[in-house]
Amino acid sequence: MERKQSWYNVLFVICVVLLINSIPFALFIKDPLLLNVLEISKRVAALVTFVILSKKEKLDNPKTEKIGKKTFLFVPFVLAFVSNFVVCLVNNETMFEHVNYTNIIFGFINMFLVAMVEELVFRHLLLNEFMKNNSKKFTAILYSSLIFGGIHLLNIGGLGDIPYCLLQSVYTFFLGLLFAYSYICLKNIFVPIAMHFLFNFLNDVLVVEFFNINYNLNFFLINIGIGLLLCVYGFILYKKVLKED
């Protein structure tokens, strides 16, 4: 009964925070400046709500243990965060002459807040709850990552969005594995937050602002190739490090 109540409390906080974080301002706000301000405001509201409800429901605090030498084992994954820059290099894309630095600043703030909200929800709350209910770490990582990937299907706003959202759901599932793995291994929520932020900011905001990236065959081959390479490395890392712990 106590475990059920714990799940109810966690799911309640997750649903409220994600609901605030998912308000679709872009559907009815066209002014870029106002939209950016509203997007940042809703992320801040989601974070404040998370803190208030977590205290009210007496949920566990995020883990923030001292970062040790194991952190360096995750450095190769930085390659995934700059994969689109590799695409631009291979495609010999030309940089834009005029860069909108306002968008970059807003993008930096927004992506950092997105990373904080989603990692607190999916890695701290959801993964932690799965860990309490299942002694197998891999099962907890898998379940939380499947939900993390699946939740991105809600971004579908029309038939034209289906292919993109399916693709997004797949790669966010694999990112979820990485973020969850790093959180369990290093026991510090700021590690997956940093990785999540770097992926979103470098591979999305900066690339779009600096290059007219072409989503051609090279784009898919390079990203899939890097993804497979890092999956192999991640599997070896899991077998050698996490299972020993």
PDB file of C-alpha atoms in Angstrom:
ATOM      1  CA  MET A   1       0.000   0.000   0.000  1.00  0.00           C
ATOM      2  CA  GLU A   2       2.871   2.330   0.863  1.00  0.00           C
ATOM      3  CA  ARG A   3       4.557   1.654  -2.504  1.00  0.00           C
ATOM      4  CA  LYS A   4       1.278   2.394  -4.312  1.00  0.00           C
ATOM      5  CA  GLN A   5       0.944   5.703  -2.512  1.00  0.00           C
ATOM      6  CA  SER A   6       4.523   6.551  -3.439  1.00  0.00           C
ATOM      7  CA  TRP A   7       3.729   5.903  -7.112  1.00  0.00           C
ATOM      8  CA  TYR A   8       0.589   8.050  -6.916  1.00  0.00           C
ATOM      9  CA  ASN A   9       2.589  10.926  -5.434  1.00  0.00           C
ATOM     10  CA  VAL A  10       5.334  10.657  -8.055  1.00  0.00           C
ATOM     11  CA  LEU A  11       2.913  10.385 -10.985  1.00  0.00           C
ATOM     12  CA  PHE A  12       0.916  13.335  -9.684  1.00  0.00           C
ATOM     13  CA  VAL A  13       4.038  15.550  -9.598  1.00  0.00           C
ATOM     14  CA  ILE A  14       5.183  14.303 -13.023  1.00  0.00           C
ATOM     15  CA  CYS A  15       1.805  14.978 -14.674  1.00  0.00           C
ATOM     16  CA  VAL A  16       1.441  18.483 -13.230  1.00  0.00           C
ATOM     17  CA  VAL A  17       5.020  19.500 -14.106  1.00  0.00           C
ATOM     18  CA  LEU A  18       4.825  18.097 -17.656  1.00  0.00           C
ATOM     19  CA  LEU A  19       1.436  19.721 -18.206  1.00  0.00           C
ATOM     20  CA  ILE A  20       2.884  23.145 -17.378  1.00  0.00           C
ATOM     21  CA  ASN A  21       6.036  22.416 -19.381  1.00  0.00           C
ATOM     22  CA  SER A  22       3.981  21.430 -22.454  1.00  0.00           C
ATOM     23  CA  ILE A  23       1.705  24.471 -22.817  1.00  0.00           C
ATOM     24  CA  PRO A  24       1.676  24.986 -26.638  1.00  0.00           C
ATOM     25  CA  PHE A  25       2.308  28.738 -26.828  1.00  0.00           C
ATOM     26  CA  ALA A  26       3.729  28.339 -30.354  1.00  0.00           C
ATOM     27  CA  LEU A  27       0.261  27.459 -31.687  1.00  0.00           C
ATOM     28  CA  PHE A  28      -1.198  30.897 -30.997  1.00  0.00           C
ATOM     29  CA  ILE A  29       1.776  33.221 -30.352  1.00  0.00           C
ATOM     30  CA  LYS A  30       3.579  34.376 -33.496  1.00  0.00           C
ATOM     31  CA  ASP A  31       5.781  37.159 -32.139  1.00  0.00           C
ATOM     32  CA  PRO A  32       9.279  35.585 -31.671  1.00  0.00           C
ATOM     33  CA  LEU A  33      10.286  37.724 -28.691  1.00  0.00           C
ATOM     34  CA  LEU A  34       7.023  37.180 -26.813  1.00  0.00           C
ATOM     35  CA  LEU A  35       7.129  33.457 -27.633  1.00  0.00           C
ATOM     36  CA  ASN A  36      10.660  33.112 -26.261  1.00  0.00           C
ATOM     37  CA  VAL A  37       9.715  34.930 -23.051  1.00  0.00           C
ATOM     38  CA  LEU A  38       6.632  32.750 -22.571  1.00  0.00           C
ATOM     39  CA  GLU A  39       8.571  29.549 -23.275  1.00  0.00           C
ATOM     40  CA  ILE A  40      11.179  30.435 -20.658  1.00  0.00           C
ATOM     41  CA  SER A  41       8.469  31.514 -18.215  1.00  0.00           C
ATOM     42  CA  LYS A  42       6.649  28.187 -18.435  1.00  0.00           C
ATOM     43  CA  ARG A  43       9.912  26.270 -17.832  1.00  0.00           C
ATOM     44  CA  VAL A  44      10.568  28.354 -14.717  1.00  0.00           C
ATOM     45  CA  ALA A  45       6.975  27.772 -13.586  1.00  0.00           C
ATOM     46  CA  ALA A  46       7.437  24.016 -14.111  1.00  0.00           C
ATOM     47  CA  LEU A  47      10.623  24.028 -12.011  1.00  0.00           C
ATOM     48  CA  VAL A  48       9.003  26.024  -9.197  1.00  0.00           C
ATOM     49  CA  THR A  49       6.016  23.663  -9.274  1.00  0.00           C
ATOM     50  CA  PHE A  50       8.375  20.681  -9.098  1.00  0.00           C
ATOM     51  CA  VAL A  51      10.098  22.063  -5.988  1.00  0.00           C
ATOM     52  CA  ILE A  52       6.823  22.948  -4.234  1.00  0.00           C
ATOM     53  CA  LEU A  53       5.074  19.640  -4.975  1.00  0.00           C
ATOM     54  CA  SER A  54       8.169  17.556  -4.184  1.00  0.00           C
ATOM     55  CA  LYS A  55       8.313  19.091  -0.722  1.00  0.00           C
ATOM     56  CA  LYS A  56       4.572  18.766  -0.227  1.00  0.00           C
ATOM     57  CA  GLU A  57       4.570  15.092  -1.229  1.00  0.00           C
ATOM     58  CA  LYS A  58       7.824  14.493   0.702  1.00  0.00           C
ATOM     59  CA  LEU A  59       9.643  13.015  -2.291  1.00  0.00           C
ATOM     60  CA  ASP A  60      13.351  12.194  -2.332  1.00  0.00           C
ATOM     61  CA  ASN A  61      15.845  14.910  -3.209  1.00  0.00           C
ATOM     62  CA  PRO A  62      17.886  14.535  -6.426  1.00  0.00           C
ATOM     63  CA  LYS A  63      21.269  12.875  -5.948  1.00  0.00           C
ATOM     64  CA  THR A  64      24.214  15.268  -6.085  1.00  0.00           C
ATOM     65  CA  GLU A  65      27.193  13.177  -5.024  1.00  0.00           C
ATOM     66  CA  LYS A  66      30.719  14.398  -5.713  1.00  0.00           C
ATOM     67  CA  ILE A  67      31.767  13.730  -9.307  1.00  0.00           C
ATOM     68  CA  GLY A  68      34.723  11.340  -9.556  1.00  0.00           C
ATOM     69  CA  LYS A  69      37.014   9.821 -12.173  1.00  0.00           C
ATOM     70  CA  LYS A  70      34.193   7.712 -13.645  1.00  0.00           C
ATOM     71  CA  THR A  71      32.847  10.881 -15.276  1.00  0.00           C
ATOM     72  CA  PHE A  72      35.655  10.757 -17.847  1.00  0.00           C
ATOM     73  CA  LEU A  73      34.258   7.452 -19.121  1.00  0.00           C
ATOM     74  CA  PHE A  74      31.296   9.433 -20.491  1.00  0.00           C
ATOM     75  CA  VAL A  75      33.412  11.943 -22.450  1.00  0.00           C
ATOM     76  CA  PRO A  76      33.179   9.952 -25.751  1.00  0.00           C
ATOM     77  CA  PHE A  77      29.422  10.536 -25.748  1.00  0.00           C
ATOM     78  CA  VAL A  78      30.147  14.203 -26.516  1.00  0.00           C
ATOM     79  CA  LEU A  79      30.433  13.000 -30.124  1.00  0.00           C
ATOM     80  CA  ALA A  80      26.646  12.503 -30.133  1.00  0.00           C
ATOM     81  CA  PHE A  81      26.144  16.115 -29.062  1.00  0.00           C
ATOM     82  CA  VAL A  82      28.024  17.499 -32.094  1.00  0.00           C
ATOM     83  CA  SER A  83      26.915  14.963 -34.713  1.00  0.00           C
ATOM     84  CA  ASN A  84      25.053  17.600 -36.742  1.00  0.00           C
ATOM     85  CA  PHE A  85      28.204  19.719 -36.871  1.00  0.00           C
ATOM     86  CA  VAL A  86      29.950  16.672 -38.347  1.00  0.00           C
ATOM     87  CA  VAL A  87      27.163  16.503 -40.942  1.00  0.00           C
ATOM     88  CA  CYS A  88      27.713  20.171 -41.845  1.00  0.00           C
ATOM     89  CA  LEU A  89      31.458  19.542 -42.145  1.00  0.00           C
ATOM     90  CA  VAL A  90      30.988  16.532 -44.421  1.00  0.00           C
ATOM     91  CA  ASN A  91      28.369  18.351 -46.522  1.00  0.00           C
ATOM     92  CA  ASN A  92      30.667  21.392 -46.670  1.00  0.00           C
ATOM     93  CA  GLU A  93      27.806  23.629 -45.553  1.00  0.00           C
ATOM     94  CA  THR A  94      28.396  27.384 -45.682  1.00  0.00           C
ATOM     95  CA  MET A  95      27.867  29.409 -42.521  1.00  0.00           C
ATOM     96  CA  PHE A  96      25.213  32.139 -42.543  1.00  0.00           C
ATOM     97  CA  GLU A  97      26.610  35.644 -42.944  1.00  0.00           C
ATOM     98  CA  HIS A  98      24.193  37.053 -40.386  1.00  0.00           C
ATOM     99  CA  VAL A  99      23.661  35.150 -37.150  1.00  0.00           C
ATOM    100  CA  ASN A 100      20.764  35.975 -34.833  1.00  0.00           C
ATOM    101  CA  TYR A 101      22.541  36.034 -31.465  1.00  0.00           C
ATOM    102  CA  THR A 102      19.294  36.903 -29.677  1.00  0.00           C
ATOM    103  CA  ASN A 103      17.902  33.522 -30.704  1.00  0.00           C
ATOM    104  CA  ILE A 104      21.081  31.849 -29.463  1.00  0.00           C
ATOM    105  CA  ILE A 105      20.827  33.523 -26.053  1.00  0.00           C
ATOM    106  CA  PHE A 106      17.147  32.636 -25.695  1.00  0.00           C
ATOM    107  CA  GLY A 107      17.906  29.131 -26.976  1.00  0.00           C
ATOM    108  CA  PHE A 108      20.679  28.714 -24.408  1.00  0.00           C
ATOM    109  CA  ILE A 109      18.385  29.647 -21.518  1.00  0.00           C
ATOM    110  CA  ASN A 110      15.432  27.661 -22.823  1.00  0.00           C
ATOM    111  CA  MET A 111      17.422  24.484 -23.522  1.00  0.00           C
ATOM    112  CA  PHE A 112      19.036  24.622 -20.086  1.00  0.00           C
ATOM    113  CA  LEU A 113      15.619  24.890 -18.425  1.00  0.00           C
ATOM    114  CA  VAL A 114      14.227  22.101 -20.636  1.00  0.00           C
ATOM    115  CA  ALA A 115      17.107  19.855 -19.585  1.00  0.00           C
ATOM    116  CA  MET A 116      16.526  20.624 -15.905  1.00  0.00           C
ATOM    117  CA  VAL A 117      12.772  19.984 -16.023  1.00  0.00           C
ATOM    118  CA  GLU A 118      12.978  16.767 -18.040  1.00  0.00           C
ATOM    119  CA  GLU A 119      15.888  15.275 -16.099  1.00  0.00           C
ATOM    120  CA  LEU A 120      14.245  15.978 -12.753  1.00  0.00           C
ATOM    121  CA  VAL A 121      11.051  14.353 -14.016  1.00  0.00           C
ATOM    122  CA  PHE A 122      12.346  11.371 -15.998  1.00  0.00           C
ATOM    123  CA  ARG A 123      15.665  10.565 -14.356  1.00  0.00           C
ATOM    124  CA  HIS A 124      15.198  11.702 -10.760  1.00  0.00           C
ATOM    125  CA  LEU A 125      11.502  10.955 -10.160  1.00  0.00           C
ATOM    126  CA  LEU A 126      10.582   8.244 -12.675  1.00  0.00           C
ATOM    127  CA  LEU A 127      13.863   6.317 -12.789  1.00  0.00           C
ATOM    128  CA  ASN A 128      14.211   6.507  -9.020  1.00  0.00           C
ATOM    129  CA  GLU A 129      10.703   5.103  -8.543  1.00  0.00           C
ATOM    130  CA  PHE A 130      11.380   2.238 -10.951  1.00  0.00           C
ATOM    131  CA  MET A 131      14.591   1.521  -9.028  1.00  0.00           C
ATOM    132  CA  LYS A 132      12.618   1.223  -5.779  1.00  0.00           C
ATOM    133  CA  ASN A 133      10.196  -1.236  -7.356  1.00  0.00           C
ATOM    134  CA  ASN A 134      12.730  -3.329  -9.283  1.00  0.00           C
ATOM    135  CA  SER A 135      16.112  -4.519  -8.120  1.00  0.00           C
ATOM    136  CA  LYS A 136      17.428  -4.741 -11.708  1.00  0.00           C
ATOM    137  CA  LYS A 137      19.050  -1.471 -12.709  1.00  0.00           C
ATOM    138  CA  PHE A 138      18.838  -2.237 -16.438  1.00  0.00           C
ATOM    139  CA  THR A 139      15.061  -2.776 -16.222  1.00  0.00           C
ATOM    140  CA  ALA A 140      14.607   0.586 -14.481  1.00  0.00           C
ATOM    141  CA  ILE A 141      16.771   2.294 -17.113  1.00  0.00           C
ATOM    142  CA  LEU A 142      14.840   0.620 -19.947  1.00  0.00           C
ATOM    143  CA  TYR A 143      11.346   1.448 -18.644  1.00  0.00           C
ATOM    144  CA  SER A 144      12.119   5.088 -17.882  1.00  0.00           C
ATOM    145  CA  SER A 145      13.773   5.519 -21.306  1.00  0.00           C
ATOM    146  CA  LEU A 146      10.834   3.975 -23.153  1.00  0.00           C
ATOM    147  CA  ILE A 147       8.493   6.441 -21.454  1.00  0.00           C
ATOM    148  CA  PHE A 148      10.906   9.314 -22.171  1.00  0.00           C
ATOM    149  CA  GLY A 149      10.968   8.396 -25.869  1.00  0.00           C
ATOM    150  CA  GLY A 150       7.254   7.725 -26.058  1.00  0.00           C
ATOM    151  CA  ILE A 151       6.276  11.042 -24.480  1.00  0.00           C
ATOM    152  CA  HIS A 152       7.851  12.841 -27.462  1.00  0.00           C
ATOM    153  CA  LEU A 153       5.131  11.384 -29.693  1.00  0.00           C
ATOM    154  CA  LEU A 154       2.861  14.003 -28.118  1.00  0.00           C
ATOM    155  CA  ASN A 155       4.690  16.576 -30.265  1.00  0.00           C
ATOM    156  CA  ILE A 156       2.633  15.401 -33.261  1.00  0.00           C
ATOM    157  CA  GLY A 157       0.509  18.357 -34.343  1.00  0.00           C
ATOM    158  CA  GLY A 158      -0.519  17.033 -37.756  1.00  0.00           C
ATOM    159  CA  LEU A 159       0.144  14.349 -40.374  1.00  0.00           C
ATOM    160  CA  GLY A 160       3.285  16.140 -41.527  1.00  0.00           C
ATOM    161  CA  ASP A 161       4.812  15.850 -38.053  1.00  0.00           C
ATOM    162  CA  ILE A 162       4.498  12.065 -37.821  1.00  0.00           C
ATOM    163  CA  PRO A 163       7.845  11.064 -39.466  1.00  0.00           C
ATOM    164  CA  TYR A 164       9.792  13.665 -37.463  1.00  0.00           C
ATOM    165  CA  CYS A 165       8.130  12.715 -34.165  1.00  0.00           C
ATOM    166  CA  LEU A 166       8.743   9.001 -34.762  1.00  0.00           C
ATOM    167  CA  LEU A 167      12.412   9.742 -35.434  1.00  0.00           C
ATOM    168  CA  GLN A 168      12.573  12.000 -32.379  1.00  0.00           C
ATOM    169  CA  SER A 169      10.970   9.305 -30.249  1.00  0.00           C
ATOM    170  CA  VAL A 170      13.608   6.765 -31.332  1.00  0.00           C
ATOM    171  CA  TYR A 171      16.665   8.909 -30.667  1.00  0.00           C
ATOM    172  CA  THR A 172      15.278  10.277 -27.391  1.00  0.00           C
ATOM    173  CA  PHE A 173      14.834   6.669 -26.249  1.00  0.00           C
ATOM    174  CA  PHE A 174      18.555   6.049 -26.762  1.00  0.00           C
ATOM    175  CA  LEU A 175      19.410   9.372 -25.147  1.00  0.00           C
ATOM    176  CA  GLY A 176      17.215   8.348 -22.224  1.00  0.00           C
ATOM    177  CA  LEU A 177      19.322   5.201 -21.830  1.00  0.00           C
ATOM    178  CA  LEU A 178      22.474   7.326 -21.702  1.00  0.00           C
ATOM    179  CA  PHE A 179      21.084   9.914 -19.280  1.00  0.00           C
ATOM    180  CA  ALA A 180      19.621   7.268 -16.961  1.00  0.00           C
ATOM    181  CA  TYR A 181      22.818   5.215 -17.096  1.00  0.00           C
ATOM    182  CA  SER A 182      24.942   8.248 -16.181  1.00  0.00           C
ATOM    183  CA  TYR A 183      22.643   9.165 -13.297  1.00  0.00           C
ATOM    184  CA  ILE A 184      22.742   5.683 -11.774  1.00  0.00           C
ATOM    185  CA  CYS A 185      26.480   5.323 -12.346  1.00  0.00           C
ATOM    186  CA  LEU A 186      27.604   8.773 -11.127  1.00  0.00           C
ATOM    187  CA  LYS A 187      24.720   9.545  -8.727  1.00  0.00           C
ATOM    188  CA  ASN A 188      24.649  13.220  -9.652  1.00  0.00           C
ATOM    189  CA  ILE A 189      21.629  14.764 -11.408  1.00  0.00           C
ATOM    190  CA  PHE A 190      23.744  17.561 -12.874  1.00  0.00           C
ATOM    191  CA  VAL A 191      25.548  15.081 -15.158  1.00  0.00           C
ATOM    192  CA  PRO A 192      22.454  14.066 -17.199  1.00  0.00           C
ATOM    193  CA  ILE A 193      21.248  17.692 -17.072  1.00  0.00           C
ATOM    194  CA  ALA A 194      24.546  18.836 -18.613  1.00  0.00           C
ATOM    195  CA  MET A 195      24.465  16.127 -21.305  1.00  0.00           C
ATOM    196  CA  HIS A 196      20.813  16.799 -22.115  1.00  0.00           C
ATOM    197  CA  PHE A 197      21.506  20.531 -22.401  1.00  0.00           C
ATOM    198  CA  LEU A 198      24.572  20.048 -24.610  1.00  0.00           C
ATOM    199  CA  PHE A 199      22.694  17.768 -26.988  1.00  0.00           C
ATOM    200  CA  ASN A 200      19.757  20.161 -27.388  1.00  0.00           C
ATOM    201  CA  PHE A 201      21.804  23.353 -27.568  1.00  0.00           C
ATOM    202  CA  LEU A 202      24.697  22.219 -29.770  1.00  0.00           C
ATOM    203  CA  ASN A 203      22.874  19.848 -32.109  1.00  0.00           C
ATOM    204  CA  ASP A 204      19.745  21.970 -32.483  1.00  0.00           C
ATOM    205  CA  VAL A 205      20.010  25.655 -31.556  1.00  0.00           C
ATOM    206  CA  LEU A 206      23.584  26.368 -32.692  1.00  0.00           C
ATOM    207  CA  VAL A 207      23.463  24.273 -35.862  1.00  0.00           C
ATOM    208  CA  VAL A 208      20.219  25.877 -37.014  1.00  0.00           C
ATOM    209  CA  GLU A 209      21.497  29.396 -36.307  1.00  0.00           C
ATOM    210  CA  PHE A 210      24.885  28.939 -37.985  1.00  0.00           C
ATOM    211  CA  PHE A 211      24.160  26.549 -40.872  1.00  0.00           C
ATOM    212  CA  ASN A 212      21.444  25.702 -43.359  1.00  0.00           C
ATOM    213  CA  ILE A 213      21.774  22.010 -42.582  1.00  0.00           C
ATOM    214  CA  ASN A 214      20.527  19.587 -45.227  1.00  0.00           C
ATOM    215  CA  TYR A 215      18.693  16.520 -43.983  1.00  0.00           C
ATOM    216  CA  ASN A 216      20.068  14.369 -46.775  1.00  0.00           C
ATOM    217  CA  LEU A 217      21.531  10.860 -46.890  1.00  0.00           C
ATOM    218  CA  ASN A 218      24.739  12.021 -45.190  1.00  0.00           C
ATOM    219  CA  PHE A 219      22.689  13.366 -42.279  1.00  0.00           C
ATOM    220  CA  PHE A 220      21.125   9.977 -41.578  1.00  0.00           C
ATOM    221  CA  LEU A 221      24.244   7.906 -42.280  1.00  0.00           C
ATOM    222  CA  ILE A 222      26.462  10.018 -40.016  1.00  0.00           C
ATOM    223  CA  ASN A 223      23.971  10.206 -37.148  1.00  0.00           C
ATOM    224  CA  ILE A 224      23.130   6.504 -37.329  1.00  0.00           C
ATOM    225  CA  GLY A 225      26.826   5.615 -37.590  1.00  0.00           C
ATOM    226  CA  ILE A 226      27.754   7.719 -34.562  1.00  0.00           C
ATOM    227  CA  GLY A 227      24.757   6.337 -32.695  1.00  0.00           C
ATOM    228  CA  LEU A 228      25.722   2.710 -33.360  1.00  0.00           C
ATOM    229  CA  LEU A 229      29.345   3.370 -32.422  1.00  0.00           C
ATOM    230  CA  LEU A 230      28.322   4.922 -29.112  1.00  0.00           C
ATOM    231  CA  CYS A 231      25.818   2.125 -28.450  1.00  0.00           C
ATOM    232  CA  VAL A 232      28.662  -0.397 -28.669  1.00  0.00           C
ATOM    233  CA  TYR A 233      30.822   1.743 -26.380  1.00  0.00           C
ATOM    234  CA  GLY A 234      27.899   2.213 -23.962  1.00  0.00           C
ATOM    235  CA  PHE A 235      27.263  -1.531 -23.840  1.00  0.00           C
ATOM    236  CA  ILE A 236      30.906  -2.225 -23.015  1.00  0.00           C
ATOM    237  CA  LEU A 237      30.808   0.506 -20.388  1.00  0.00           C
ATOM    238  CA  TYR A 238      27.693  -0.998 -18.856  1.00  0.00           C
ATOM    239  CA  LYS A 239      29.200  -4.484 -18.685  1.00  0.00           C
ATOM    240  CA  LYS A 240      32.510  -3.265 -17.235  1.00  0.00           C
ATOM    241  CA  VAL A 241      31.324  -0.527 -14.870  1.00  0.00           C
ATOM    242  CA  LEU A 242      27.654  -0.559 -13.915  1.00  0.00           C
ATOM    243  CA  LYS A 243      27.283  -4.323 -13.476  1.00  0.00           C
ATOM    244  CA  GLU A 244      30.377  -4.381 -11.250  1.00  0.00           C
ATOM    245  CA  ASP A 245      28.775  -1.744  -9.014  1.00  0.00           C
TER     246      ASP A 245
END
